Coordinates of C-alpha atoms and ligand atoms in Angstrom, one line a residue:
M139 CA -207.2 57.8 5.8
E140 CA -209.9 58.9 3.4
K141 CA -213.4 59.9 4.5
N142 CA -215.2 56.6 3.8
H143 CA -212.3 54.7 5.4
M144 CA -212.9 56.7 8.6
R145 CA -216.6 55.8 8.5
Y146 CA -215.5 52.2 7.9
L147 CA -213.3 52.4 10.9
G148 CA -216.3 53.6 12.9
F149 CA -218.3 50.7 11.5
L150 CA -215.6 48.2 12.5
L151 CA -215.4 49.6 16.0
G152 CA -219.2 49.5 16.0
I153 CA -219.2 45.8 15.1
S154 CA -216.6 45.0 17.7
A155 CA -218.6 46.9 20.3
V156 CA -221.7 44.9 19.5
L157 CA -219.8 41.6 19.4
F158 CA -218.3 42.3 22.8
V159 CA -221.5 43.5 24.3
M160 CA -223.2 40.4 23.0
A161 CA -220.4 38.3 24.3
G162 CA -221.2 39.5 27.8
C163 CA -218.7 39.6 30.7
G164 CA -218.5 36.0 31.7
I165 CA -215.0 35.4 30.4
S166 CA -214.2 31.8 30.7
R167 CA -211.0 31.7 28.6
E168 CA -208.1 34.0 28.4
Y169 CA -208.8 36.3 25.5
Q170 CA -206.3 38.3 23.4
E171 CA -207.6 41.3 21.4
K172 CA -205.7 43.5 19.0
Q173 CA -206.5 45.9 16.2
F174 CA -204.0 47.0 13.6
L175 CA -204.0 48.5 10.1
A176 CA -203.0 46.2 7.2
M177 CA -204.2 45.3 3.8
D178 CA -205.7 48.7 3.4
T179 CA -208.1 48.2 6.3
L180 CA -208.5 47.9 10.1
I181 CA -208.0 44.4 11.2
S182 CA -209.5 43.2 14.5
V183 CA -208.4 40.0 16.1
A184 CA -210.0 38.4 19.2
L185 CA -209.0 34.9 20.2
S186 CA -208.7 32.5 23.1
G187 CA -204.9 32.0 22.9
T188 CA -201.6 33.5 23.6
E189 CA -200.0 36.9 22.7
E190 CA -197.8 34.9 20.4
D191 CA -200.8 33.6 18.5
V192 CA -201.9 37.2 17.9
Q193 CA -198.4 38.2 16.9
Q194 CA -198.3 35.2 14.5
I195 CA -201.6 36.3 12.9
Q196 CA -200.1 39.8 12.3
T197 CA -197.0 38.2 10.7
I198 CA -199.1 36.0 8.4
I199 CA -201.1 39.0 7.2
N200 CA -198.0 41.2 6.8
E201 CA -196.2 38.4 4.8
L202 CA -199.2 38.0 2.5
E203 CA -199.5 41.7 2.0
N204 CA -195.8 41.9 1.1
K205 CA -196.6 39.4 -1.6
V206 CA -199.8 40.7 -3.1
S207 CA -199.8 44.4 -2.7
T208 CA -200.2 46.1 -6.1
T209 CA -198.7 49.4 -4.9
N210 CA -195.8 48.4 -2.7
Q211 CA -192.8 48.4 -5.0
S212 CA -191.1 45.6 -3.2
S213 CA -194.1 43.2 -3.3
E214 CA -194.0 40.1 -5.5
L215 CA -197.2 41.2 -7.3
Y216 CA -195.6 44.6 -8.1
Q217 CA -192.6 42.7 -9.6
I218 CA -195.0 40.5 -11.6
N219 CA -196.9 43.5 -12.9
H220 CA -193.6 45.2 -13.8
R221 CA -191.9 42.1 -15.3
T222 CA -189.5 42.3 -18.2
T223 CA -190.4 38.9 -19.7
D224 CA -193.8 37.4 -20.3
T225 CA -193.0 34.3 -18.1
V226 CA -192.1 34.6 -14.5
M227 CA -191.8 32.1 -11.6
V228 CA -194.1 32.9 -8.7
S229 CA -194.2 31.9 -5.0
D230 CA -196.5 29.0 -3.9
T231 CA -198.7 31.6 -2.2
V232 CA -199.3 33.7 -5.3
A233 CA -199.8 30.5 -7.4
Q234 CA -202.4 29.2 -5.0
L235 CA -204.3 32.5 -4.7
L236 CA -204.3 33.0 -8.4
Q237 CA -205.5 29.4 -8.9
E238 CA -208.3 29.8 -6.5
E239 CA -209.4 33.1 -8.1
L240 CA -209.2 31.7 -11.6
E241 CA -211.5 28.8 -10.6
I242 CA -214.1 31.3 -9.5
S243 CA -213.5 33.3 -12.7
E244 CA -214.3 30.2 -14.7
T245 CA -217.5 29.3 -12.9
T246 CA -218.7 32.9 -12.8
N247 CA -217.8 33.4 -16.5
G248 CA -215.4 36.2 -15.6
A249 CA -217.6 38.2 -13.2
L250 CA -214.5 37.7 -10.9
N251 CA -211.5 38.8 -13.0
P252 CA -208.0 39.0 -11.5
A253 CA -206.8 40.8 -14.7
L254 CA -208.9 43.9 -14.3
Y255 CA -206.1 45.8 -12.7
P256 CA -205.5 48.2 -15.7
I257 CA -209.1 49.2 -15.4
S258 CA -209.0 49.8 -11.6
L259 CA -205.8 51.7 -12.1
A260 CA -207.4 53.9 -14.8
W261 CA -210.2 54.8 -12.3
G262 CA -207.5 55.6 -9.7
F263 CA -208.9 53.3 -7.1
T264 CA -205.5 52.0 -6.0
T265 CA -203.6 55.2 -6.3
E266 CA -206.3 57.5 -4.8
N267 CA -206.1 59.7 -7.9
K268 CA -209.7 58.9 -8.6
R269 CA -211.1 60.0 -12.0
V270 CA -213.5 58.9 -14.7
P271 CA -211.6 57.5 -17.7
S272 CA -212.8 58.2 -21.2
E273 CA -214.7 55.6 -23.2
Q274 CA -211.7 55.4 -25.6
E275 CA -209.3 54.8 -22.7
L276 CA -211.4 52.0 -21.4
A277 CA -211.8 50.5 -24.9
E278 CA -208.0 50.5 -25.2
L279 CA -207.5 48.8 -21.8
L280 CA -210.2 46.1 -22.0
P281 CA -208.2 43.8 -24.4
K282 CA -205.5 43.7 -21.7
T283 CA -208.0 42.2 -19.2
D284 CA -208.8 38.8 -20.8
W285 CA -208.3 36.5 -17.8
R286 CA -208.6 33.4 -20.0
Q287 CA -205.1 34.3 -21.4
I288 CA -203.5 33.9 -18.0
Q289 CA -201.3 30.8 -18.1
L290 CA -200.4 29.3 -14.8
S291 CA -198.6 26.0 -14.7
G292 CA -197.3 25.1 -11.3
N293 CA -195.3 28.1 -10.3
Q294 CA -194.8 29.3 -13.8
L295 CA -196.9 32.3 -14.8
T296 CA -197.2 33.7 -18.3
L297 CA -198.9 37.0 -18.9
M298 CA -198.9 38.3 -22.4
N299 CA -199.6 41.8 -23.8
G300 CA -198.9 43.8 -20.7
M301 CA -201.6 42.1 -18.5
E302 CA -201.6 43.1 -14.9
L303 CA -203.1 41.3 -11.9
D304 CA -204.9 42.4 -8.7
F305 CA -206.0 40.2 -5.8
G306 CA -208.1 43.0 -4.2
A307 CA -211.2 40.8 -4.4
T308 CA -209.8 37.7 -2.7
A309 CA -206.7 38.5 -0.7
K310 CA -208.5 39.3 2.6
G311 CA -210.5 36.1 2.4
F312 CA -207.4 34.2 1.6
A313 CA -205.6 35.8 4.5
S314 CA -208.4 34.7 6.8
D315 CA -208.0 31.1 5.6
L316 CA -204.3 31.2 6.4
C317 CA -204.9 32.7 9.8
A318 CA -207.8 30.2 10.6
A319 CA -205.6 27.3 9.6
Y320 CA -202.8 28.5 11.9
L321 CA -205.2 29.0 14.8
K322 CA -206.7 25.5 14.4
E323 CA -203.2 24.0 14.3
Q324 CA -202.6 25.8 17.7
D325 CA -205.9 24.3 19.0
V326 CA -207.3 27.8 19.5
E327 CA -211.0 27.0 20.2
S328 CA -212.5 30.5 19.8
A329 CA -211.6 33.4 17.6
L330 CA -213.0 36.2 15.6
L331 CA -211.0 37.7 12.8
D332 CA -212.4 40.8 11.2
F333 CA -210.6 42.1 8.1
G334 CA -212.8 45.2 7.5
G335 CA -216.0 43.5 6.5
N336 CA -214.3 40.1 5.9
V337 CA -215.1 38.1 9.0
Y338 CA -213.9 34.6 10.0
T339 CA -215.0 32.9 13.2
I340 CA -213.7 29.9 15.0
G341 CA -215.7 28.0 17.6
D342 CA -218.1 29.9 19.9
N343 CA -217.7 33.3 21.6
K344 CA -216.6 33.9 25.2
E345 CA -220.0 32.9 26.5
G346 CA -219.9 29.6 24.6
K347 CA -222.6 30.9 22.2
K348 CA -222.4 31.4 18.4
W349 CA -220.7 34.6 17.2
R350 CA -223.2 37.2 16.2
I351 CA -222.1 39.2 13.1
G352 CA -223.7 42.5 12.2
I353 CA -224.3 42.8 8.4
R354 CA -223.8 46.5 7.6
D355 CA -226.7 48.7 6.7
P356 CA -225.5 50.1 3.3
W357 CA -227.4 53.4 3.9
D358 CA -226.2 54.1 7.4
E359 CA -223.3 56.5 7.0
T360 CA -222.5 56.2 10.7
A361 CA -222.1 52.5 10.2
Q362 CA -223.6 51.8 13.6
N363 CA -226.7 50.1 12.4
F364 CA -227.1 46.7 10.8
A365 CA -229.2 45.4 8.0
G366 CA -229.3 42.2 10.0
V367 CA -227.5 40.0 12.4
L368 CA -226.1 36.5 11.5
E369 CA -225.1 33.7 13.8
D370 CA -221.8 32.2 12.8
T371 CA -219.3 29.6 13.7
N372 CA -216.3 28.2 11.8
E373 CA -217.2 30.1 8.7
A374 CA -216.2 33.2 6.7
V375 CA -218.8 36.0 6.3
V376 CA -217.7 38.4 3.6
T377 CA -219.5 41.5 2.3
S378 CA -218.9 43.3 -0.9
G379 CA -220.6 46.7 -1.1
N380 CA -220.6 49.7 -3.4
Y381 CA -220.3 52.0 -0.4
E382 CA -216.9 50.6 0.6
R383 CA -214.8 52.6 -1.8
Y384 CA -216.2 55.3 -4.2
F385 CA -216.0 58.8 -5.3
E386 CA -218.6 61.2 -6.7
Q387 CA -218.3 63.4 -9.8
D388 CA -221.1 65.5 -11.3
G389 CA -223.6 63.9 -8.9
I390 CA -222.8 60.4 -10.0
R391 CA -221.3 57.8 -7.7
Y392 CA -218.5 55.6 -9.0
H393 CA -217.5 52.6 -6.9
H394 CA -214.7 50.1 -7.0
I395 CA -216.3 46.9 -8.1
M396 CA -215.8 46.7 -11.8
D397 CA -217.8 45.0 -14.6
G398 CA -215.1 43.5 -16.8
T399 CA -217.4 43.6 -19.9
T400 CA -217.6 47.4 -19.8
G401 CA -214.7 48.6 -17.6
M402 CA -217.3 50.6 -15.6
P403 CA -218.4 50.1 -12.0
A404 CA -220.9 47.3 -11.9
Q405 CA -224.5 48.5 -12.1
S406 CA -226.3 45.4 -11.1
G407 CA -229.1 46.8 -9.0
L408 CA -227.4 45.5 -5.8
V409 CA -225.7 47.6 -3.0
S410 CA -224.2 44.7 -1.1
V411 CA -223.7 40.9 -1.3
T412 CA -222.7 38.9 1.8
V413 CA -221.4 35.3 1.2
I414 CA -221.0 32.8 4.0
S415 CA -218.7 29.8 3.4
E416 CA -216.2 27.7 5.2
S417 CA -213.6 29.0 2.7
G418 CA -212.7 32.7 3.2
V419 CA -211.2 33.0 -0.3
K420 CA -214.4 31.6 -1.8
A421 CA -216.6 33.8 0.2
D422 CA -214.5 36.9 -0.7
G423 CA -214.3 36.0 -4.4
L424 CA -218.0 35.1 -4.7
S425 CA -219.2 38.2 -2.9
T426 CA -217.4 40.3 -5.5
A427 CA -218.5 38.1 -8.4
L428 CA -222.2 37.9 -7.3
F429 CA -222.2 41.7 -6.9
V430 CA -221.2 42.1 -10.5
M431 CA -223.7 39.4 -11.7
G432 CA -226.7 40.9 -9.9
L433 CA -229.7 39.3 -8.1
E434 CA -231.1 37.1 -10.8
Q435 CA -227.9 35.7 -12.1
G436 CA -226.6 35.5 -8.5
I437 CA -229.5 33.4 -7.4
E438 CA -229.1 31.2 -10.5
Y439 CA -225.4 30.7 -9.6
W440 CA -226.3 29.7 -6.0
R441 CA -228.9 27.2 -7.3
Q442 CA -226.5 25.6 -9.7
H443 CA -223.4 25.5 -7.5
G444 CA -224.5 25.7 -3.9
G445 CA -222.0 25.1 -1.1
F446 CA -222.4 28.6 0.4
E447 CA -225.1 30.9 1.7
V448 CA -225.7 34.5 0.5
I449 CA -227.6 37.7 1.5
F450 CA -228.3 40.2 -1.3
I451 CA -229.4 43.7 -0.6
T452 CA -230.9 45.6 -3.5
E453 CA -230.8 49.3 -4.4
N454 CA -234.3 49.7 -3.1
G455 CA -233.4 48.2 0.3
E456 CA -234.9 44.7 -0.2
Q457 CA -233.1 41.7 1.1
Y458 CA -233.0 38.2 -0.3
Y459 CA -231.2 35.4 1.6
T460 CA -230.8 31.8 1.0
E461 CA -232.8 29.2 2.8
G462 CA -229.8 27.7 4.7
L463 CA -229.8 31.0 6.7
I464 CA -233.3 30.5 8.1
G465 CA -233.0 30.5 11.9
R466 CA -229.6 32.1 11.9
Y467 CA -230.1 35.3 10.1
E468 CA -232.4 38.0 11.4
P469 CA -232.9 40.9 8.9
S470 CA -233.6 44.1 10.8
S471 CA -234.9 46.2 7.9
E472 CA -238.5 47.3 7.7
K473 CA -238.4 46.5 4.0
K474 CA -239.1 43.2 2.3
A475 CA -236.8 40.3 3.2
E476 CA -237.4 37.2 1.1
V477 CA -236.0 33.7 1.4
I478 CA -234.4 32.2 -1.7
D479 CA -235.2 28.5 -2.1
R480 CA -233.6 25.9 -4.3
Ligands
AMP628 P1 -214.2 43.3 -2.8 O1 -214.1 44.5 -1.9 O2 -213.8 42.0 -2.2 O3 -215.5 43.2 -3.5 O4 -213.1 43.5 -3.9 C1 -213.1 44.7 -4.7 C2 -211.6 44.9 -5.1 O5 -211.3 43.9 -6.1 C3 -211.4 46.2 -5.9 O6 -211.0 47.2 -5.0 C4 -210.4 45.8 -6.9 O7 -209.1 45.8 -6.4 C5 -210.8 44.4 -7.3 N1 -211.9 44.2 -8.3 C6 -212.8 45.1 -8.7 N2 -213.7 44.6 -9.5 C7 -213.3 43.3 -9.6 C8 -213.8 42.1 -10.4 N3 -214.8 42.2 -11.2 N4 -213.1 41.0 -10.3 C9 -212.0 40.9 -9.5 N5 -211.5 41.9 -8.8 C10 -212.1 43.1 -8.9
MG629 MG1 -214.3 40.0 -2.5

């Protein structure tokens, strides 16, 4: 596990610790808790249910990962990216995830782009051979990333000109939706699913109070301190940050969220974006897209589309959060924290 993953693990354990301290010791329901590694991150599950429910959550996640991993040679996505014909038939799961991602690509004008995989690959973010590609290399790859050329009709997918897909920006959120749907079917009344910064809550915590989610302080390398705390129930809380995956070369930090217009890591003046929505896949996709778009365009997008809440943290430590979070989000920073109104 690489260094920043270790810090991340520390952060996750930190979050769990806080959540459980906050939850107190008055356990009124039988609680199952489990942590495991999947989807390139540490997954923490806490729920009022049976061991079988936890097992089923793990199965749902593993099955999804086996479909959408870009690196596992037996995954469906690997087969799609290494297809021998332009048109292939895909599973319902891949069709649905791609459809959801493309809808966000459309409304964000391509800030979220599932076809950026050749660029991420060139930067080595999936293979761990991280490097800075030359301008010429990026210029040659960019024409392969035109998401508008993706043709999806039912389960039939056509990708021309060697295009390759990646669901890194949405898969965890999508997984949280699948897990939440399963738990609701099982009448599980209380759950916290944490997919390494992608959180989904069901009902209230052990004490019958709203879950309290720590929003990571992007500058705290120990990942023990929070930029703020958010009360949450029955919603996804997803953060995209430039500290999650990066490398440094010649004193410059290169991170994993790409601007599809340049093929370079997005330089939007933000360090993190947290989106809160009933839909995990939407929260995940939008947190990535709004990161690329930056504060001004991000606020404009929220004003036009709504249906979610958002917390932006800028490079100079200022926070901007939407008015629907008043009373449920407490920013802890000494710096400016401003409310975004309609
Ligand atoms: P997230 O951590 O949810 O913000 O997603 C970042 C991951 O999504 C990266 O590791 C890439 O796999 C992929 N990715 C990077 N930039 C983009 C983008 N602009 N649109 C869609 N996927 C992206
Ligand atoms: Mg995302």
